Coordinates of C-alpha atoms in Angstrom, one line a residue:
X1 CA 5.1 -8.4 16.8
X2 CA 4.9 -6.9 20.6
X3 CA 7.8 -7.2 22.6
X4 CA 7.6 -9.8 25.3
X5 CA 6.1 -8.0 29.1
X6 CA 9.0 -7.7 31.2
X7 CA 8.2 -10.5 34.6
X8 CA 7.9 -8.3 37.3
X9 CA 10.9 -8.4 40.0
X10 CA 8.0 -9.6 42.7
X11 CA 7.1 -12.4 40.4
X12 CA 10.5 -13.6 39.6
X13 CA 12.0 -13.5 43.2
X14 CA 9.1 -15.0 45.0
X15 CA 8.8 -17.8 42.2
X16 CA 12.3 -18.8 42.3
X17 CA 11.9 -18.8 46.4
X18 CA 9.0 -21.4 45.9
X19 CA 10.3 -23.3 43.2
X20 CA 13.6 -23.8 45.5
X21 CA 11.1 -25.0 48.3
X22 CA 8.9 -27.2 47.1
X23 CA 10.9 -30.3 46.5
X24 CA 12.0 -29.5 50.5
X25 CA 8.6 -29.8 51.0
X26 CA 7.9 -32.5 49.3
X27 CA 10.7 -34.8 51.3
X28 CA 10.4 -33.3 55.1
X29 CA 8.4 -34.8 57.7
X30 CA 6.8 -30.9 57.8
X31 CA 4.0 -31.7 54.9
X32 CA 4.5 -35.6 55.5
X33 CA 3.3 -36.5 52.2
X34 CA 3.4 -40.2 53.0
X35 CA 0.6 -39.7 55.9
X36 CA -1.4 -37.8 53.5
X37 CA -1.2 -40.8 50.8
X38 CA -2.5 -42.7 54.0
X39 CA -5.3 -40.7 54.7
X40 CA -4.3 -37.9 56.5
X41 CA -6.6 -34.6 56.2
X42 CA -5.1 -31.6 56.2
X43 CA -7.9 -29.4 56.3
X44 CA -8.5 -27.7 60.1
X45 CA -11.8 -28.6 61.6
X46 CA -14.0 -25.4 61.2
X47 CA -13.2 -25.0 57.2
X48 CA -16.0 -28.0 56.2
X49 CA -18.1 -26.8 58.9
X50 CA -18.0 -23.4 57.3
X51 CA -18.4 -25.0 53.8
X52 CA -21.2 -28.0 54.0
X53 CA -21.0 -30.7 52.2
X54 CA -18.8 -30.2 49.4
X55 CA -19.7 -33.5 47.4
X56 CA -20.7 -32.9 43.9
X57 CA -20.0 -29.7 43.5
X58 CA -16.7 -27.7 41.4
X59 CA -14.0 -26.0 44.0
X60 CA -10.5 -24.3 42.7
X61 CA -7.9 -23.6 44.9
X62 CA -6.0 -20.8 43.9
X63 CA -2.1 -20.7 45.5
X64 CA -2.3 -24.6 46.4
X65 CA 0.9 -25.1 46.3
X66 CA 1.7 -29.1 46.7
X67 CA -2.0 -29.6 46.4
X68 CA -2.8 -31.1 50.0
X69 CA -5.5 -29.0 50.6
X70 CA -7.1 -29.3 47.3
X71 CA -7.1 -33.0 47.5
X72 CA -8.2 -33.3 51.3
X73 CA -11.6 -31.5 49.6
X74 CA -11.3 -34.2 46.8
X75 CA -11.9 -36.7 49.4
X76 CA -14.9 -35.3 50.5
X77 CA -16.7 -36.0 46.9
X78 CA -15.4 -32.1 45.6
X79 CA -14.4 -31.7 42.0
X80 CA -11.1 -29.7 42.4
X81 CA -9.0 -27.7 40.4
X82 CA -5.7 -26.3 42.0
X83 CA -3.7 -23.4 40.3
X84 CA 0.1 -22.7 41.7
X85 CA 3.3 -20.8 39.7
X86 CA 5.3 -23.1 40.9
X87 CA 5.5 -25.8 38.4
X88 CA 8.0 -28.4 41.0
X89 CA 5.0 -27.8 43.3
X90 CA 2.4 -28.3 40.7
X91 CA 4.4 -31.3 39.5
X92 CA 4.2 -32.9 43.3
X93 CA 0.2 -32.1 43.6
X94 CA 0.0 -34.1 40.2
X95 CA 1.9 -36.5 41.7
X96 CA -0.7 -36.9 45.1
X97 CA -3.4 -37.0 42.8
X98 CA -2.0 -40.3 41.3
X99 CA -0.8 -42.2 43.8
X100 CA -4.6 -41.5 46.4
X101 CA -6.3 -42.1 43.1
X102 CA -8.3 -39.3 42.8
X103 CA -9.3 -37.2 39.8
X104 CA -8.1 -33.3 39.8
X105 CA -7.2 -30.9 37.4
X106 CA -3.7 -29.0 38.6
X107 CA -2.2 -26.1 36.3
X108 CA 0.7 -23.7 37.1
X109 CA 0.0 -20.0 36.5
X110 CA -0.2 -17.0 38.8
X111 CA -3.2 -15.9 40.2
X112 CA -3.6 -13.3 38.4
X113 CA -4.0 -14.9 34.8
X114 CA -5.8 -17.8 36.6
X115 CA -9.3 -16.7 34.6
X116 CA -8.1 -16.8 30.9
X117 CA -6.0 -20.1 32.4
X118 CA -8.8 -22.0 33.7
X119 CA -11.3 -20.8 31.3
X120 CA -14.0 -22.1 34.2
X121 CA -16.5 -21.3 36.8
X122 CA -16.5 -22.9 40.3
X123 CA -19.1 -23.5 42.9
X124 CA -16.6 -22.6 45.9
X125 CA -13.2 -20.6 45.1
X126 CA -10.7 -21.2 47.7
X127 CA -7.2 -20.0 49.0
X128 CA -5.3 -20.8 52.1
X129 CA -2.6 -20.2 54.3
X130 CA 0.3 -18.0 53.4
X131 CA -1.6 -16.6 49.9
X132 CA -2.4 -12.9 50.2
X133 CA 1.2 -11.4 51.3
X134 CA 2.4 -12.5 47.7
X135 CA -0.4 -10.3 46.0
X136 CA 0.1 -6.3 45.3
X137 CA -3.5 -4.8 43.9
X138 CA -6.3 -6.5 46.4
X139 CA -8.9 -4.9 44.1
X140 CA -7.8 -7.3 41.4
X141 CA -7.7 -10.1 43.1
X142 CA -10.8 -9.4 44.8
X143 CA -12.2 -9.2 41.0
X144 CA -10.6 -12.6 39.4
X145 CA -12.0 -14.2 42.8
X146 CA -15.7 -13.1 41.8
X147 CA -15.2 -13.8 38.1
X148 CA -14.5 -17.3 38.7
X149 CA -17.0 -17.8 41.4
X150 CA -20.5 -18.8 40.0
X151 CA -23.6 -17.0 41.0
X152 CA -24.5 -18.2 44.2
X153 CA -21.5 -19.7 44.9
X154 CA -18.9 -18.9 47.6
X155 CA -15.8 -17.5 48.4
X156 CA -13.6 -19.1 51.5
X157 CA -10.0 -17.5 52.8
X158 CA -8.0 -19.2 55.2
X159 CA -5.2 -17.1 56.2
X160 CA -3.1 -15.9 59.1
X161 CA -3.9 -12.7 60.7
X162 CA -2.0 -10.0 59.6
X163 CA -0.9 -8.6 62.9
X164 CA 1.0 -11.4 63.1
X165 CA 3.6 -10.7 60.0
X166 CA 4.1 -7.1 61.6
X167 CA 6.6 -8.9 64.3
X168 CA 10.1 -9.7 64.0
X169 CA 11.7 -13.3 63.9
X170 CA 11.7 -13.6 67.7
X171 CA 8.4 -12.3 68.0
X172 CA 8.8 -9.6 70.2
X173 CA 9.1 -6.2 68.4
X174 CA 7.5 -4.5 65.4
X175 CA 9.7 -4.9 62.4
X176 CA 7.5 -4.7 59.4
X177 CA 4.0 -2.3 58.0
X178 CA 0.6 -3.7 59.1
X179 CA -0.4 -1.4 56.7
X180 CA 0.2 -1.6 52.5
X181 CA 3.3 -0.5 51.2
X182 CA 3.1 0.3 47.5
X183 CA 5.8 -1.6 46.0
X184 CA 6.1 -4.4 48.7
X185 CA 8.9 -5.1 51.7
X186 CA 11.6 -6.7 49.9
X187 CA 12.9 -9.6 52.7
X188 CA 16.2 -11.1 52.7
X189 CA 16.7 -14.1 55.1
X190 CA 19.5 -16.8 56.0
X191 CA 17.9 -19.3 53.7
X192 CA 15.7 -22.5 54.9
X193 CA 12.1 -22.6 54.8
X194 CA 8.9 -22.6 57.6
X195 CA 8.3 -26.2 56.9
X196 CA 12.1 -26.6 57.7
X197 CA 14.8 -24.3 59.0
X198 CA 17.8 -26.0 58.8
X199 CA 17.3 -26.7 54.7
X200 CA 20.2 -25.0 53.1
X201 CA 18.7 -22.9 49.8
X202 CA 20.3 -20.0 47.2
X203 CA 17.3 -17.7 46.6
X204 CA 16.6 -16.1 50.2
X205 CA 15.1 -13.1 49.2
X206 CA 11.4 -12.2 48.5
X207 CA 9.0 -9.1 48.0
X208 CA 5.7 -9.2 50.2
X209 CA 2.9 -6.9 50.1
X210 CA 0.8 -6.0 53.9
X211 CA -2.7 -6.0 53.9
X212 CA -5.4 -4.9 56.7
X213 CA -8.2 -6.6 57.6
X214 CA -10.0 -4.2 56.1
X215 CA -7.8 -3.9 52.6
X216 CA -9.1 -7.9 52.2
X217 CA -12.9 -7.3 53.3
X218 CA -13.6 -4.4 51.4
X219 CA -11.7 -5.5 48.4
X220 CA -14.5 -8.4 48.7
X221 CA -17.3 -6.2 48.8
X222 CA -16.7 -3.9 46.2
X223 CA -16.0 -7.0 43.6
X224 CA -19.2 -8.0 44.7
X225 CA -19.0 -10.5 47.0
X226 CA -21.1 -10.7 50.4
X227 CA -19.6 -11.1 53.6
X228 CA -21.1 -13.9 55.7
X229 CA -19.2 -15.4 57.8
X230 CA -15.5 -14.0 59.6
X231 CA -13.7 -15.4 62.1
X232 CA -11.0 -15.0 64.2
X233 CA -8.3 -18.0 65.6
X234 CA -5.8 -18.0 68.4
X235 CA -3.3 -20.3 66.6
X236 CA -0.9 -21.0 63.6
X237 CA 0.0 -24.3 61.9
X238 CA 3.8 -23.6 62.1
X239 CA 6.6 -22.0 64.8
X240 CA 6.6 -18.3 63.7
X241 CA 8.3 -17.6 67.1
X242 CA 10.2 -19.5 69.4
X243 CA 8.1 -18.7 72.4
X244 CA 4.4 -20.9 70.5
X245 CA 3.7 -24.0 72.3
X246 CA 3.0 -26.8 70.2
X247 CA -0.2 -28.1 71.3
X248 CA -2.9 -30.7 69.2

């Protein structure tokens, strides 16, 4: 019998940091799951104008954590699958499927056995915000992405720029690699969460992984895929430094 693989510390320390923050999630005003139920979208304007019409047609969301996203393309007549590791996360987006009354398909794994998990196809493969700083071989994800992506069918990333995580807390020196660092940036912080600082949480520490611009697009091409559309956003969605301006 082989012995069992041995999780990798990465795995482990960002899962337990999710699986900690997901219930937070799930009850702060941050996500507001209850304006969601209502009808809420959380998708930003220029991802279904990049898309199309999306009705009829299979999407996964890979990294989807409470589901939001993957459901706001439910909505719009998409047949979605979402994949997450964290199972209180997964357990929420199960949850929003229910209660909106719409059909989806929600399974906790890590990205990287999502192909042998999902045992599918999809018309459009999907990830966004906050995804690719958890991954440490772009080449492989790059290559799951196009395995599960029918021919002719499309890739879309959402993500923030990656200038952005090279700053410090306060947003006004360079504290971290733009580029990659084999082995990751271990980060230890006072606790809480983006989607609510004050929260008071145990497992603090994580191990990110930097990647260029060019680390994502060429990882991309070589899989296979085609570049034809990229575009760049002056924005976030949340306070990464204290001097942003919340604006509608």
């Amino acid at each position: 019998m082989a012995e069992p693989v041995e999780e990798p510390e990465y795995l482990r320390l960002n899962r337990a940091w999710w699986d900690e923050r997901a219930p937070i999630h799930a009850e702060g005003d941050f996500y507001d799951l209850d304006g969601f139920v209502a009808g809420h979208d959380t998708l930003l304007a220029f991802e279904p104008e990049a898309l199309g019409d999306v009705a009829g047609l299979d999407l996964v969301h890979l990294q989807c954590h409470m589901g939001m996203d993957t459901l706001s393309w439910a909505r719009r007549g998409a047949r979605v699958t979402g994949l997450d590791f964290s199972e209180p996360a997964i357990a929420t987006a199960r949850s929003l499927a229910e209660r909106i009354g719409v059909e989806a398909r929600f399974e906790v794994a890590d990205v990287y056995d999502a192909v042998e998990v999902l045992g599918a196809t999809y018309d459009i493969t999907y990830q966004s915000l906050g995804s690719l700083n958890w991954h440490p071989d772009m080449g492989r994800w790059a290559r799951i992405l196009y395995t599960l992506t029918r021919p002719g069918g499309r890739y879309c990333l959402l993500e923030g720029h990656p200038m952005g995580w090279v700053l410090d807390d306060a947003g006004e020196k360079v504290e971290y690699p733009y580029f990659f660092v084999p082995g990751g940036q271990r980060i230890s912080d006072e606790g809480g969460t983006y989607a609510d600082m004050s929260a008071e949480t145990v497992n603090n520490d994580t191990i990110e992984f930097s990647h260029t611009l060019s680390d994502v697009i060429q990882a991309l091409i070589d899989a296979g895929f085609v570049l034809e559309r990229f575009a760049e956003h002056p924005f976030t969605v949340f306070e990464m430094w204290p001097w942003l301006e919340e604006r509608p």
